[in-house]
C-alpha cells in the first residue's frame, strides 16, 4: 500500500479547506426550495433537495472529477488539530436542526398539492440522510462534545442506534458475512435494506446489553446509548406533534425512513462483495484497505466529509475527515456515491457494473468473496470454470 | 497486570494475555506495546485506548 506522492510540506495547502462548509450550506437547500415556492408558486422548487441529490451532484462529480492528493505526513498533525475543521463540521448541526423544524412547520402549515408535499418531504429526507453521515463523523470522535452532537444529529431521523452499531458492530465485523451492514455479491439493494436495518437494530441492542451487563446494569438503565438516542427522538418528535398536530407525524416518519434508506444505500456500496479471510485460528484477518470501495470524486467527497476515502476510514476509524487519505491500489468505484446509488436502485444495472469489478478484484477466485449464501456455490463454480 | 479498552469498539487488551497473534507476548505491559499497534477489532490507534478501572 502506498500513498500518493506530493509537494513539499512548506508549499502544501489543503485545496478542500474552504469547501468543507458546503456540507452545512447544502442543508439550507430544502428551505431554499420552500421559499422559492412561496414566491413563485411552482411546486417543482419543493423537489430541490431531491433533484440536486440525484441529478446535479452526480453531474457535478463528473464535471469536477477526482482529486487523489494527500496531505504530506508532516502536515498531518497540524491539519488534525486545526479547530477550523471541527467548527466547519459543527456548523452543519444547527443548520440541519433548524432546517428540519422549519420544513416540518412549512409542510404542515401550507396547503400544498400532493406532489408538492411529497417533494418537500423527500427533500427533507435528503437532509436526514446527510445528517446521518454527519452523525457518523462526529460519532467516531472520542471528545464528549462530538459524541453528544452525534446523538443529537441522529435523533430527528430516528437513527440513534447507528451511533452504537456503527463503531462497535460494523467496524468490528466489516466485510464479513456476519455484518448486517456489509452487502454481499449477488444481493440486491432491496434484499440488503431489510437485512441491514433489522440486523443493525438488533446488533445495537445486544451491544449495549452486553456493555451494561459488564457494568452490572440492566439493559433498561438510563445510560443505555440506544435508549438515550431514542428518548431524544421521542422528545423532538413529541415537541413537533405538540406544536403542529398529528399532521406532522407522516412527515416525520417518511423523512426518517427515506433518510435512513439513503444511509443504507451508501452502506450497500461501501463493501459490496468484499470479504476478510479467516485465519487458521478461525478469526478474521484485520480489516485492510482492500476491504472497502473508494472514490476520489471531489464534489461527493466534500459533501460527505471524505466518507468515500473509505479504506483509510476503516484502517484508522478515529482519523478526522480532513486527514483521510487516498490509497493507491484499493477497490475503486467508477463514480462518487451520488451516481452509484442510482445504479444500486436498479439491480440489473448494479450487477452489470459492479459484479465484473468484484470478480476481477478476486482474480476470479470467488471463494474469497462475500457472496449471498443461496447462490454461493453456483457463483464460485461459474467463475472458477471461466478462469 | 492491567487492562485497556478501545474507546471505539470496546475491545479489551489484557496485559496478562498479551496478543500473541501479532507477536505481543503474554505479560506485555501496555507501555511496551508498539506505538503503531492498533485495535485488532476495529483499527483504532493505541492512543484511543483507556485504562479499565476495576
Short mmCIF file of C-alpha atoms in Angstrom, two decimals:
data_model
loop_
_atom_site.label_atom_id
_atom_site.label_comp_id
_atom_site.label_asym_id
_atom_site.label_seq_id
_atom_site.Cartn_x
_atom_site.Cartn_y
_atom_site.Cartn_z
CA UNK A 1 0.00 0.00 0.00
CA UNK A 2 1.38 3.37 -0.99
CA UNK A 3 0.05 6.86 -0.68
CA UNK A 4 0.26 9.37 -3.49
CA UNK A 5 3.41 11.47 -3.54
CA UNK A 6 3.14 15.17 -3.02
CA UNK A 7 4.83 18.54 -2.98
CA UNK A 8 6.98 19.55 -0.07
CA UNK A 9 5.22 20.31 3.22
CA UNK A 10 6.08 24.00 3.16
CA UNK A 11 4.21 24.53 -0.08
CA UNK A 12 1.26 22.35 0.85
CA UNK A 13 -2.17 23.84 1.36
CA UNK A 14 -5.44 21.98 1.76
CA UNK A 15 -7.26 22.59 -1.51
CA UNK A 16 -10.55 21.50 0.04
CA UNK A 17 -10.18 23.76 3.09
CA UNK A 18 -12.76 26.36 2.09
CA UNK A 19 -15.09 23.81 0.54
CA UNK A 20 -15.89 21.94 3.75
CA UNK A 21 -18.56 24.43 4.93
CA UNK A 22 -20.58 23.32 1.88
CA UNK A 23 -21.64 20.34 3.97
CA UNK A 24 -23.51 22.77 6.23
CA UNK A 25 -24.70 25.02 3.39
CA UNK A 26 -26.45 22.24 1.44
CA UNK A 27 -28.65 21.73 4.50
CA UNK A 28 -30.30 25.05 3.59
CA UNK A 29 -31.47 23.71 0.19
CA UNK A 30 -34.86 22.29 1.22
CA UNK A 31 -35.60 25.66 2.87
CA UNK A 32 -34.48 27.50 -0.25
CA UNK A 33 -36.95 25.34 -2.20
CA UNK A 34 -39.74 26.18 0.25
CA UNK A 35 -39.01 29.91 0.00
CA UNK A 36 -38.86 29.72 -3.80
CA UNK A 37 -42.26 28.03 -3.72
CA UNK A 38 -43.73 30.81 -1.59
CA UNK A 39 -42.56 33.41 -4.09
CA UNK A 40 -43.18 31.53 -7.33
CA UNK A 41 -45.96 29.06 -6.53
CA UNK A 42 -44.08 26.42 -8.53
CA UNK A 43 -44.27 23.10 -6.70
CA UNK A 44 -41.22 21.84 -8.56
CA UNK A 45 -39.00 24.02 -6.35
CA UNK A 46 -40.02 21.83 -3.41
CA UNK A 47 -38.11 18.98 -5.06
CA UNK A 48 -34.82 20.93 -4.90
CA UNK A 49 -33.09 18.66 -2.38
CA UNK A 50 -34.20 15.55 -4.22
CA UNK A 51 -33.21 16.72 -7.72
CA UNK A 52 -29.88 18.04 -6.51
CA UNK A 53 -29.02 14.70 -4.91
CA UNK A 54 -29.90 12.54 -7.92
CA UNK A 55 -29.20 14.97 -10.74
CA UNK A 56 -26.92 17.88 -10.03
CA UNK A 57 -24.45 16.17 -7.69
CA UNK A 58 -23.71 13.17 -9.96
CA UNK A 59 -23.29 15.61 -12.85
CA UNK A 60 -21.05 17.92 -10.82
CA UNK A 61 -18.97 14.90 -9.74
CA UNK A 62 -18.40 14.07 -13.37
CA UNK A 63 -17.52 17.63 -14.33
CA UNK A 64 -15.26 18.34 -11.35
CA UNK A 65 -13.58 14.96 -11.50
CA UNK A 66 -11.27 13.38 -8.95
CA UNK A 67 -8.65 14.57 -6.51
CA UNK A 68 -6.26 11.87 -5.37
CA UNK A 69 -3.86 14.16 -3.49
CA UNK A 70 -2.97 13.55 0.13
CA UNK A 71 -1.58 15.86 2.79
CA UNK A 72 2.11 15.16 3.42
CA UNK A 73 2.74 13.30 6.68
CA UNK A 74 4.45 16.36 8.14
CA UNK A 75 1.25 18.42 7.73
CA UNK A 76 -0.97 15.76 9.32
CA UNK A 77 -0.56 16.85 12.93
CA UNK A 78 -1.49 20.48 12.37
CA UNK A 79 -4.27 19.52 9.97
CA UNK A 80 -5.81 17.17 12.54
CA UNK A 81 -5.67 19.72 15.35
CA UNK A 82 -6.79 22.76 13.33
CA UNK A 83 -10.03 23.89 15.03
CA UNK A 84 -11.37 25.31 11.77
CA UNK A 85 -12.29 21.83 10.55
CA UNK A 86 -14.00 20.99 13.79
CA UNK A 87 -16.19 24.07 13.55
CA UNK A 88 -16.87 23.60 9.85
CA UNK A 89 -18.39 20.27 10.81
CA UNK A 90 -20.19 21.59 13.90
CA UNK A 91 -21.85 24.30 11.79
CA UNK A 92 -23.88 21.68 9.97
CA UNK A 93 -25.66 20.64 13.19
CA UNK A 94 -27.69 23.81 13.93
CA UNK A 95 -28.36 24.35 10.22
CA UNK A 96 -29.76 20.84 9.95
CA UNK A 97 -31.86 21.07 13.11
CA UNK A 98 -33.23 24.48 12.06
CA UNK A 99 -33.98 23.25 8.53
CA UNK A 100 -35.69 20.15 9.89
CA UNK A 101 -38.02 22.12 12.20
CA UNK A 102 -38.67 24.77 9.56
CA UNK A 103 -39.55 22.22 6.88
CA UNK A 104 -41.96 20.33 9.11
CA UNK A 105 -43.64 23.59 10.02
CA UNK A 106 -43.75 24.62 6.36
CA UNK A 107 -45.11 21.30 5.10
CA UNK A 108 -47.84 21.07 7.73
CA UNK A 109 -48.93 24.71 7.69
CA UNK A 110 -49.17 25.28 3.91
CA UNK A 111 -51.84 23.93 1.62
CA UNK A 112 -49.63 22.05 -0.82
CA UNK A 113 -50.66 19.89 -3.78
CA UNK A 114 -49.78 16.26 -3.09
CA UNK A 115 -46.80 16.36 -5.45
CA UNK A 116 -45.51 19.47 -3.71
CA UNK A 117 -45.97 17.84 -0.31
CA UNK A 118 -44.08 14.75 -1.44
CA UNK A 119 -41.22 16.77 -2.93
CA UNK A 120 -40.83 18.78 0.27
CA UNK A 121 -40.88 15.65 2.45
CA UNK A 122 -38.33 13.83 0.29
CA UNK A 123 -36.08 16.91 0.15
CA UNK A 124 -36.24 17.00 3.94
CA UNK A 125 -35.40 13.28 3.88
CA UNK A 126 -32.25 14.00 1.85
CA UNK A 127 -31.24 16.30 4.72
CA UNK A 128 -31.94 13.49 7.22
CA UNK A 129 -29.74 11.16 5.17
CA UNK A 130 -26.88 13.65 5.05
CA UNK A 131 -27.30 14.21 8.78
CA UNK A 132 -26.62 10.53 9.48
CA UNK A 133 -23.31 10.97 7.70
CA UNK A 134 -22.55 13.97 9.92
CA UNK A 135 -23.50 11.84 12.94
CA UNK A 136 -21.13 9.21 11.60
CA UNK A 137 -18.17 11.62 11.51
CA UNK A 138 -19.00 13.05 14.94
CA UNK A 139 -19.68 9.63 16.46
CA UNK A 140 -16.17 8.43 15.61
CA UNK A 141 -14.52 11.14 17.69
CA UNK A 142 -13.70 10.50 21.32
CA UNK A 143 -14.38 14.03 22.62
CA UNK A 144 -17.62 14.17 24.68
CA UNK A 145 -18.92 17.24 22.79
CA UNK A 146 -18.63 15.47 19.43
CA UNK A 147 -20.24 12.36 20.87
CA UNK A 148 -23.19 14.34 22.22
CA UNK A 149 -23.64 16.17 18.91
CA UNK A 150 -23.60 12.80 17.11
CA UNK A 151 -26.58 11.64 19.18
CA UNK A 152 -28.34 14.95 18.66
CA UNK A 153 -27.93 14.99 14.90
CA UNK A 154 -29.11 11.37 14.56
CA UNK A 155 -32.26 11.99 16.63
CA UNK A 156 -34.58 13.79 14.13
CA UNK A 157 -34.17 10.91 11.65
CA UNK A 158 -34.66 8.24 14.37
CA UNK A 159 -31.26 6.70 13.65
CA UNK A 160 -29.69 6.77 17.11
CA UNK A 161 -28.89 3.05 17.10
CA UNK A 162 -26.33 3.82 14.39
CA UNK A 163 -24.20 5.61 16.99
CA UNK A 164 -23.79 2.29 18.82
CA UNK A 165 -23.88 -0.22 15.99
CA UNK A 166 -21.56 1.51 13.57
CA UNK A 167 -18.49 1.79 15.80
CA UNK A 168 -18.86 -1.35 17.86
CA UNK A 169 -20.66 -3.58 15.35
CA UNK A 170 -19.91 -2.60 11.77
CA UNK A 171 -16.27 -1.62 12.32
CA UNK A 172 -15.57 -4.90 14.07
CA UNK A 173 -17.37 -7.20 11.61
CA UNK A 174 -16.93 -5.22 8.40
CA UNK A 175 -16.57 -7.25 5.21
CA UNK A 176 -17.64 -10.50 6.86
CA UNK A 177 -20.87 -12.47 6.35
CA UNK A 178 -21.74 -11.69 9.99
CA UNK A 179 -22.00 -7.94 9.35
CA UNK A 180 -25.54 -6.74 8.59
CA UNK A 181 -24.10 -3.55 7.02
CA UNK A 182 -21.74 -5.24 4.50
CA UNK A 183 -23.50 -6.17 1.27
CA UNK A 184 -22.93 -9.50 -0.46
CA UNK A 185 -22.18 -10.33 -4.08
CA UNK A 186 -25.48 -11.07 -5.84
CA UNK A 187 -27.54 -9.35 -3.14
CA UNK A 188 -29.84 -6.61 -4.45
CA UNK A 189 -30.22 -3.35 -2.54
CA UNK A 190 -33.82 -4.39 -1.81
CA UNK A 191 -32.65 -7.62 -0.15
CA UNK A 192 -29.87 -5.81 1.67
CA UNK A 193 -32.03 -3.00 3.09
CA UNK A 194 -34.32 -5.03 5.40
CA UNK A 195 -31.48 -7.37 6.39
CA UNK A 196 -29.27 -4.43 7.26
CA UNK A 197 -31.88 -2.35 9.11
CA UNK A 198 -33.18 -5.28 11.17
CA UNK A 199 -29.71 -6.66 11.83
CA UNK A 200 -28.35 -3.26 12.83
CA UNK A 201 -31.13 -2.52 15.32
CA UNK A 202 -30.73 -5.97 16.83
CA UNK A 203 -26.97 -5.62 16.99
CA UNK A 204 -27.14 -2.16 18.59
CA UNK A 205 -29.45 -3.51 21.29
CA UNK A 206 -27.21 -6.50 22.01
CA UNK A 207 -24.02 -4.42 22.10
CA UNK A 208 -25.44 -2.11 24.76
CA UNK A 209 -26.96 -5.01 26.67
CA UNK A 210 -23.55 -6.64 26.86
CA UNK A 211 -21.79 -3.41 27.87
CA UNK A 212 -24.32 -2.67 30.62
CA UNK A 213 -24.22 -6.25 31.90
CA UNK A 214 -20.45 -5.86 32.29
CA UNK A 215 -21.14 -2.84 34.47
CA UNK A 216 -23.75 -4.81 36.42
CA UNK A 217 -26.63 -2.77 34.98
CA UNK A 218 -29.89 -3.68 33.28
CA UNK A 219 -30.31 -3.06 29.55
CA UNK A 220 -33.07 -0.63 30.59
CA UNK A 221 -30.63 1.53 32.57
CA UNK A 222 -30.74 5.21 31.54
CA UNK A 223 -27.12 5.12 30.42
CA UNK A 224 -28.06 2.80 27.51
CA UNK A 225 -26.97 4.85 24.48
CA UNK A 226 -29.82 3.44 22.37
CA UNK A 227 -32.42 4.47 24.94
CA UNK A 228 -30.84 7.91 25.26
CA UNK A 229 -30.94 8.43 21.49
CA UNK A 230 -34.48 7.16 21.13
CA UNK A 231 -35.61 9.34 24.04
CA UNK A 232 -34.12 12.33 22.21
CA UNK A 233 -36.12 11.35 19.10
CA UNK A 234 -39.30 10.98 21.18
CA UNK A 235 -38.68 14.42 22.67
CA UNK A 236 -38.12 16.12 19.29
CA UNK A 237 -40.97 14.32 17.55
CA UNK A 238 -43.27 14.89 20.55
CA UNK A 239 -42.46 18.61 20.50
CA UNK A 240 -43.21 18.87 16.77
CA UNK A 241 -46.51 16.99 17.16
CA UNK A 242 -47.48 19.08 20.20
CA UNK A 243 -46.76 22.23 18.19
CA UNK A 244 -48.15 21.31 14.77
CA UNK A 245 -50.55 18.46 15.48
CA UNK A 246 -50.67 14.87 14.24
CA UNK A 247 -50.29 16.03 10.63
CA UNK A 248 -46.59 16.28 11.46
CA UNK A 249 -46.32 12.53 12.10
CA UNK A 250 -46.36 11.27 8.49
CA UNK A 251 -43.80 13.94 7.59
CA UNK A 252 -41.52 12.87 10.44
CA UNK A 253 -41.86 9.18 9.58
CA UNK A 254 -41.47 9.42 5.79
CA UNK A 255 -38.48 11.79 6.00
CA UNK A 256 -36.81 9.48 8.56
CA UNK A 257 -37.46 6.29 6.58
CA UNK A 258 -36.22 7.83 3.36
CA UNK A 259 -33.20 9.43 5.08
CA UNK A 260 -32.34 6.08 6.67
CA UNK A 261 -32.63 4.36 3.27
CA UNK A 262 -30.08 6.83 1.88
CA UNK A 263 -27.61 5.91 4.59
CA UNK A 264 -28.21 2.22 3.92
CA UNK A 265 -27.84 2.53 0.16
CA UNK A 266 -24.44 4.10 0.86
CA UNK A 267 -23.65 1.20 3.19
CA UNK A 268 -24.61 -1.07 0.30
CA UNK A 269 -21.90 0.49 -1.89
CA UNK A 270 -19.10 0.53 0.59
CA UNK A 271 -18.13 -3.14 0.94
CA UNK A 272 -20.09 -4.94 -1.82
CA UNK A 273 -18.75 -8.46 -2.27
CA UNK A 274 -15.52 -7.82 -0.35
CA UNK A 275 -14.51 -10.21 2.41
CA UNK A 276 -11.86 -10.55 5.06
CA UNK A 277 -10.31 -14.02 5.03
CA UNK A 278 -10.32 -16.33 8.02
CA UNK A 279 -7.05 -17.03 9.79
CA UNK A 280 -6.01 -20.54 10.81
CA UNK A 281 -7.45 -19.99 14.31
CA UNK A 282 -10.90 -19.22 12.89
CA UNK A 283 -10.79 -15.44 13.49
CA UNK A 284 -10.88 -12.95 10.64
CA UNK A 285 -7.82 -11.15 9.33
CA UNK A 286 -7.72 -7.46 10.19
CA UNK A 287 -9.73 -5.08 8.07
CA UNK A 288 -7.38 -3.84 5.36
CA UNK A 289 -7.61 -1.16 2.68
CA UNK A 290 -8.73 -3.68 0.06
CA UNK A 291 -11.90 -4.39 2.06
CA UNK A 292 -13.66 -1.13 1.13
CA UNK A 293 -14.75 0.56 -2.09
CA UNK A 294 -13.39 4.08 -2.58
CA UNK A 295 -13.91 7.15 -4.68
CA UNK A 296 -11.86 10.34 -5.02
CA UNK A 297 -14.62 12.38 -6.66
CA UNK A 298 -14.36 15.89 -5.28
CA UNK A 299 -17.97 17.04 -5.01
CA UNK A 300 -19.31 13.98 -3.19
CA UNK A 301 -16.20 13.78 -1.02
CA UNK A 302 -16.75 17.35 0.17
CA UNK A 303 -20.46 16.87 0.80
CA UNK A 304 -19.83 13.59 2.64
CA UNK A 305 -16.75 14.72 4.59
CA UNK A 306 -14.38 12.31 2.81
CA UNK A 307 -16.56 9.29 3.60
CA UNK A 308 -15.55 7.91 0.21
CA UNK A 309 -11.94 7.61 1.31
CA UNK A 310 -13.35 4.60 3.00
CA UNK A 311 -10.31 2.36 3.20
CA UNK A 312 -8.40 4.84 5.32
CA UNK A 313 -11.52 5.36 7.44
CA UNK A 314 -11.70 1.65 8.28
CA UNK A 315 -7.97 1.38 8.80
CA UNK A 316 -8.00 4.44 11.11
CA UNK A 317 -11.54 4.96 12.39
CA UNK A 318 -10.82 7.92 14.67
CA UNK A 319 -8.94 9.86 11.97
CA UNK A 320 -10.92 13.06 11.35
CA UNK A 321 -12.39 13.75 7.93
CA UNK A 322 -9.90 16.37 6.71
CA UNK A 323 -6.97 13.99 7.23
CA UNK A 324 -8.36 10.93 5.43
CA UNK A 325 -6.06 9.77 2.65
CA UNK A 326 -6.39 8.25 -0.76
CA UNK A 327 -4.65 4.88 -1.07
CA UNK A 328 -3.41 3.53 -4.36
CA UNK A 329 -4.40 0.01 -5.41
CA UNK A 330 -7.65 -0.16 -3.45
CA UNK A 331 -11.06 -1.16 -4.81
CA UNK A 332 -12.35 1.87 -6.65
CA UNK A 333 -15.90 2.80 -7.64
CA UNK A 334 -16.37 4.23 -11.12
CA UNK A 335 -18.06 7.31 -9.69
CA UNK A 336 -18.93 9.08 -6.44
CA UNK A 337 -21.64 7.75 -4.17
CA UNK A 338 -24.39 10.02 -5.57
CA UNK A 339 -24.17 8.45 -9.03
CA UNK A 340 -23.52 4.96 -7.64
CA UNK A 341 -26.74 4.92 -5.61
CA UNK A 342 -28.69 5.35 -8.85
CA UNK A 343 -27.15 2.09 -10.03
CA UNK A 344 -27.83 0.44 -6.69
CA UNK A 345 -31.53 1.24 -7.06
CA UNK A 346 -31.66 -0.74 -10.33
CA UNK A 347 -30.22 -4.20 -9.52
CA UNK A 348 -29.57 -5.39 -13.11
CA UNK A 349 -27.56 -2.22 -13.77
CA UNK A 350 -25.72 -2.57 -10.47
CA UNK A 351 -24.74 -6.19 -11.16
CA UNK A 352 -23.72 -5.29 -14.71
CA UNK A 353 -21.46 -2.52 -13.45
CA UNK A 354 -20.08 -3.95 -10.21
CA UNK A 355 -20.02 -7.75 -10.48
CA UNK A 356 -17.16 -7.81 -13.03
CA UNK A 357 -15.20 -5.49 -10.72
CA UNK A 358 -15.69 -7.81 -7.74
CA UNK A 359 -14.69 -10.83 -9.82
CA UNK A 360 -11.62 -9.03 -11.18
CA UNK A 361 -10.68 -7.88 -7.67
CA UNK A 362 -10.62 -11.51 -6.51
CA UNK A 363 -8.83 -12.66 -9.67
CA UNK A 364 -11.77 -14.94 -10.46
CA UNK A 365 -11.38 -16.85 -7.20
CA UNK A 366 -14.80 -16.12 -5.78
CA UNK A 367 -14.17 -18.30 -2.73
CA UNK A 368 -12.59 -15.12 -1.38
CA UNK A 369 -15.74 -13.04 -1.93
CA UNK A 370 -18.66 -12.27 0.38
CA UNK A 371 -21.50 -13.90 -1.59
CA UNK A 372 -25.21 -14.21 -0.96
CA UNK A 373 -25.41 -17.67 0.70
CA UNK A 374 -28.13 -19.10 -1.56
CA UNK A 375 -26.00 -18.62 -4.71
CA UNK A 376 -22.54 -19.02 -3.22
CA UNK A 377 -21.67 -22.43 -4.67
CA UNK A 378 -23.00 -21.55 -8.14
CA UNK A 379 -21.03 -18.31 -8.24
CA UNK A 380 -17.79 -20.00 -7.18
CA UNK A 381 -18.27 -22.77 -9.75
CA UNK A 382 -19.18 -20.37 -12.53
CA UNK A 383 -16.13 -18.16 -12.22
CA UNK A 384 -13.66 -20.93 -11.46
CA UNK A 385 -14.82 -22.63 -14.69
CA UNK A 386 -14.27 -19.38 -16.58
CA UNK A 387 -10.81 -18.79 -15.12
CA UNK B 1 -1.49 -6.60 35.27
CA UNK B 2 -3.88 -4.04 33.78
CA UNK B 3 -6.49 -3.99 31.07
CA UNK B 4 -7.03 -1.35 28.40
CA UNK B 5 -10.26 -0.84 26.48
CA UNK B 6 -10.69 0.54 22.96
CA UNK B 7 -12.86 3.67 23.08
CA UNK B 8 -14.25 2.95 19.63
CA UNK B 9 -15.36 -0.68 19.83
CA UNK B 10 -14.82 -1.92 23.43
CA UNK B 11 -12.10 -4.45 22.57
CA UNK B 12 -10.04 -5.12 25.72
CA UNK B 13 -6.28 -5.57 25.73
CA UNK B 14 -5.35 -7.64 28.77
CA UNK B 15 -1.67 -7.31 29.71
CA UNK B 16 -1.76 -10.78 31.26
CA UNK B 17 -2.88 -12.31 27.95
CA UNK B 18 -0.92 -10.06 25.59
CA UNK B 19 -1.85 -10.51 21.93
CA UNK B 20 0.20 -13.47 20.71
CA UNK B 21 -1.49 -13.37 17.27
CA UNK B 22 0.63 -10.37 16.48
CA UNK B 23 3.70 -11.25 18.47
CA UNK B 24 2.81 -9.44 21.68
CA UNK B 25 3.72 -11.93 24.39
CA UNK B 26 1.54 -12.58 27.46
CA UNK B 27 2.57 -10.21 30.24
CA UNK B 28 3.48 -7.34 27.88
CA UNK B 29 2.71 -4.07 29.63
CA UNK B 30 0.64 -1.51 27.73
CA UNK B 31 3.57 0.90 27.52
CA UNK B 32 5.63 -1.81 25.84
CA UNK B 33 3.03 -2.47 23.15
CA UNK B 34 4.39 -0.87 19.95
CA UNK B 35 3.05 2.66 19.31
CA UNK B 36 1.97 1.64 15.82
CA UNK B 37 -0.19 -1.22 17.11
CA UNK B 38 -3.90 -0.67 16.63
CA UNK B 39 -7.10 -2.29 17.83
CA UNK B 40 -7.35 -5.76 16.26
CA UNK B 41 -11.13 -5.48 16.00
CA UNK B 42 -11.71 -2.00 14.63
CA UNK B 43 -8.33 -0.46 13.83
CA UNK B 44 -8.45 2.42 16.34
CA UNK B 45 -4.98 3.63 17.30
CA UNK B 46 -3.19 2.82 20.54
CA UNK B 47 -3.98 6.35 21.76
CA UNK B 48 -7.69 5.55 21.57
CA UNK B 49 -7.49 3.06 24.45
CA UNK B 50 -8.28 3.86 28.08
CA UNK B 51 -7.33 2.10 31.28
CA UNK B 52 -10.08 -0.17 32.61
CA UNK B 53 -10.84 0.84 36.19
CA UNK B 54 -11.61 -2.10 38.47
#
